[in-house]
Short mmCIF file of C-alpha atoms in Angstrom, two decimals:
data_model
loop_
_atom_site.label_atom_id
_atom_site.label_comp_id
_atom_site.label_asym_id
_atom_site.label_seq_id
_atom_site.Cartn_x
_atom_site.Cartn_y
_atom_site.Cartn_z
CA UNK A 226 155.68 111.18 103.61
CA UNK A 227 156.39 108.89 106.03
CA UNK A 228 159.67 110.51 107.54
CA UNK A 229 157.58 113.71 107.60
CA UNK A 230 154.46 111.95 109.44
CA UNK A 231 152.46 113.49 106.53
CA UNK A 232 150.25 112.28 103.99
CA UNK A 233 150.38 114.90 101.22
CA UNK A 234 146.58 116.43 100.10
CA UNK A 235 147.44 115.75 96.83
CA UNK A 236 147.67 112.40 97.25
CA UNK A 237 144.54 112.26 98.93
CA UNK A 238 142.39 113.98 95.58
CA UNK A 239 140.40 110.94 94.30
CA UNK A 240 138.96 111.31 90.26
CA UNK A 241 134.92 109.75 90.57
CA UNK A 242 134.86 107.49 87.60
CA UNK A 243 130.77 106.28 86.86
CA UNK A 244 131.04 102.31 86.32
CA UNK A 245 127.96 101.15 84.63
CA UNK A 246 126.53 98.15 86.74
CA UNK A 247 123.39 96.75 85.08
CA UNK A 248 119.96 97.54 83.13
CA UNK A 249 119.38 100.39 80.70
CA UNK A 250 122.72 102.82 80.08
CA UNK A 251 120.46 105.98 80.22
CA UNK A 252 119.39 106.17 83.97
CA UNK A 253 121.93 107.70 86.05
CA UNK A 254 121.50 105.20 89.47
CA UNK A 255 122.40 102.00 86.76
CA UNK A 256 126.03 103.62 87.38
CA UNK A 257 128.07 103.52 90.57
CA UNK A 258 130.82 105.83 91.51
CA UNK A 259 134.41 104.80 91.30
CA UNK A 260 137.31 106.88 93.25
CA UNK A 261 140.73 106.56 91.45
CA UNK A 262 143.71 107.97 93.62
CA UNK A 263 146.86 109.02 92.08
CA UNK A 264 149.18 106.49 92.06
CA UNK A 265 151.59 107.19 94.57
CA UNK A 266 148.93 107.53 97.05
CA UNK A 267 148.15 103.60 96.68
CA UNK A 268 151.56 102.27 96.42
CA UNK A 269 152.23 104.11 99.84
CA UNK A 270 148.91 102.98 101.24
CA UNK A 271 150.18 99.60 100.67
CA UNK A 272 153.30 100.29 102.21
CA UNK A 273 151.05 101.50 105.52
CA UNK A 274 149.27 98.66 104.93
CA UNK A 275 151.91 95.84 105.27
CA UNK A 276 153.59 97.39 108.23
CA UNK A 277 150.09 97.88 110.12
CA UNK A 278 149.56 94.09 109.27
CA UNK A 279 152.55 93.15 110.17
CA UNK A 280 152.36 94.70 113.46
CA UNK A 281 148.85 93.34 114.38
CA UNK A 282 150.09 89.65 112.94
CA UNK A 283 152.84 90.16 115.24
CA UNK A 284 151.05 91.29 118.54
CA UNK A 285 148.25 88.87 117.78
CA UNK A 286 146.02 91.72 117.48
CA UNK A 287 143.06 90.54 114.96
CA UNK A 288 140.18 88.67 116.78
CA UNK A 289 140.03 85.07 115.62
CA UNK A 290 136.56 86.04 114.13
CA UNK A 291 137.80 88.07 111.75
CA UNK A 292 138.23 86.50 108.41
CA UNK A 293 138.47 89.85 106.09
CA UNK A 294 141.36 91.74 104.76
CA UNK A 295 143.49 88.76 106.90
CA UNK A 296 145.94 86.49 104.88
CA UNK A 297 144.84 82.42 104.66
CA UNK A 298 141.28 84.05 105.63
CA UNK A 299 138.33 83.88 103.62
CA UNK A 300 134.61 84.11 103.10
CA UNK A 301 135.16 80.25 102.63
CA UNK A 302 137.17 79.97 105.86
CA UNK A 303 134.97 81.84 107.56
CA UNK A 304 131.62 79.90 106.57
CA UNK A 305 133.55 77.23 107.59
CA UNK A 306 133.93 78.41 111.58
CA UNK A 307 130.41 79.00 111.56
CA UNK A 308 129.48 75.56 110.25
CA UNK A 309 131.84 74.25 112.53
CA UNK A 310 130.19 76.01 115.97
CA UNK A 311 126.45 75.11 114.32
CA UNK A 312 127.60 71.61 114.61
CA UNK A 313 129.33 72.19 118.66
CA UNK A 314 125.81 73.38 119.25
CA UNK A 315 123.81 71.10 118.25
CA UNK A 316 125.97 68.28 119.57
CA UNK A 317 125.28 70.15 122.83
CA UNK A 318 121.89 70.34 122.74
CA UNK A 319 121.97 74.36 121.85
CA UNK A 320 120.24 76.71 119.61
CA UNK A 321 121.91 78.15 117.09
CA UNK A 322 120.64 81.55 115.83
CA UNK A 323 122.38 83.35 113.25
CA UNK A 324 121.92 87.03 112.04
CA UNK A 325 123.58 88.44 108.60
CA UNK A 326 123.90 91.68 108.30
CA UNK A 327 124.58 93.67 104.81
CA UNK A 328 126.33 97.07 105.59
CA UNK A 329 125.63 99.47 102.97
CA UNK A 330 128.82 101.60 102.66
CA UNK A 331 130.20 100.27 105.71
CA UNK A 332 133.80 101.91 105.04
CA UNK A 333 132.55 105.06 104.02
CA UNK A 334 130.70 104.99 107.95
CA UNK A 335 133.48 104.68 110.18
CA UNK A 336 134.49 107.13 112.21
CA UNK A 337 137.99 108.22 112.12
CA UNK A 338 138.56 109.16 115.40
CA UNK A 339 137.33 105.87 117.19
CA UNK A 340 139.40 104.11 114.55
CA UNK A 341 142.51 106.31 115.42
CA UNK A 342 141.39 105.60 119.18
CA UNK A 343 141.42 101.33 118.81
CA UNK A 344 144.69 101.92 117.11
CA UNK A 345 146.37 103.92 119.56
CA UNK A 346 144.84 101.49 122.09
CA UNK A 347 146.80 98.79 120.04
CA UNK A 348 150.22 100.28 120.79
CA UNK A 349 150.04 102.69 117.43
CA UNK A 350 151.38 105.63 118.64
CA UNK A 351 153.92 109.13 117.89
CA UNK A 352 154.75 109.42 113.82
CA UNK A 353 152.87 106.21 112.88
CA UNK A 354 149.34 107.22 114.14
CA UNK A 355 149.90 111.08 112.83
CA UNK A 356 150.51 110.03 109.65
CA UNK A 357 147.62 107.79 109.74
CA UNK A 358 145.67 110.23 110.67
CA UNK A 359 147.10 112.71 108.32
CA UNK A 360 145.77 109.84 105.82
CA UNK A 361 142.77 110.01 107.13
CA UNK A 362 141.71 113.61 106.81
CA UNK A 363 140.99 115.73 103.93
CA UNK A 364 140.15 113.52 101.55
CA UNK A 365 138.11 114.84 98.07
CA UNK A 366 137.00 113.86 95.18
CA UNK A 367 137.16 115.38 91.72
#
């Protein structure tokens, strides 16, 4: 796959598993869908995964904001930075407003060609962002 730039379809077939969440077993919305992928396709998308970490790590790519899906980062960490700047502010005589947002199905929103855009704007470019965008398109569910 990755000497061929391509992300096979069949790696890309998720199985929909229902996972009951809570309340009575008998209504159909107490149950949220699960994707399963084969395998293979997550050991490899761990594979892309470490090297496009590594790579942003490296370049000092991530925004200091950014606490999720980063090593040593955390919801913790993060509440922690915002404490932090509350307290700045208010030393300083400022306001502090704050504003929390709950994206429903945030991943399932993005668009794949602004992502592929930011990441060719980071320096991802030739085999690395076609197979990444090979990754990214035709995707199903069983």
């Amino acid at each position: 796959a990755i000497a061929l730039s391509s992300f096979p379809d069949e790696w890309k077939v998720a199985g929909v598993m229902p996972i009951y969440k809570n309340g009575q077993r008998s209504i159909p919305g107490n149950y949220r869908p699960i994707s399963v992928l084969p395998a293979i396709s997550k050991i490899m998308e761990r594979i892309l995964y470490d090297q496009l970490y590594n790579y942003l790590t490296k370049f000092e790519l991530f925004s200091d904001s950014q606490f999720g899906f980063r090593k040593f980062h955390s919801t913790a960490s993060a509440l922690l930075d915002c404490t932090n700047d509350w307290y700045v502010n208010l030393d300083r005589k400022m306001f502090n407003l704050v504003v929390l947002i709950d994206l429903k199905k945030a991943f399932d929103t993005v668009d794949h060609q602004i992502l592929l855009n930011k990441l060719e704007l980071y320096g991802i470019k030739g085999q690395a962002l076609t197979l990444l965008k090979s990754y990214l398109t035709n995707r199903s569910a069983k």
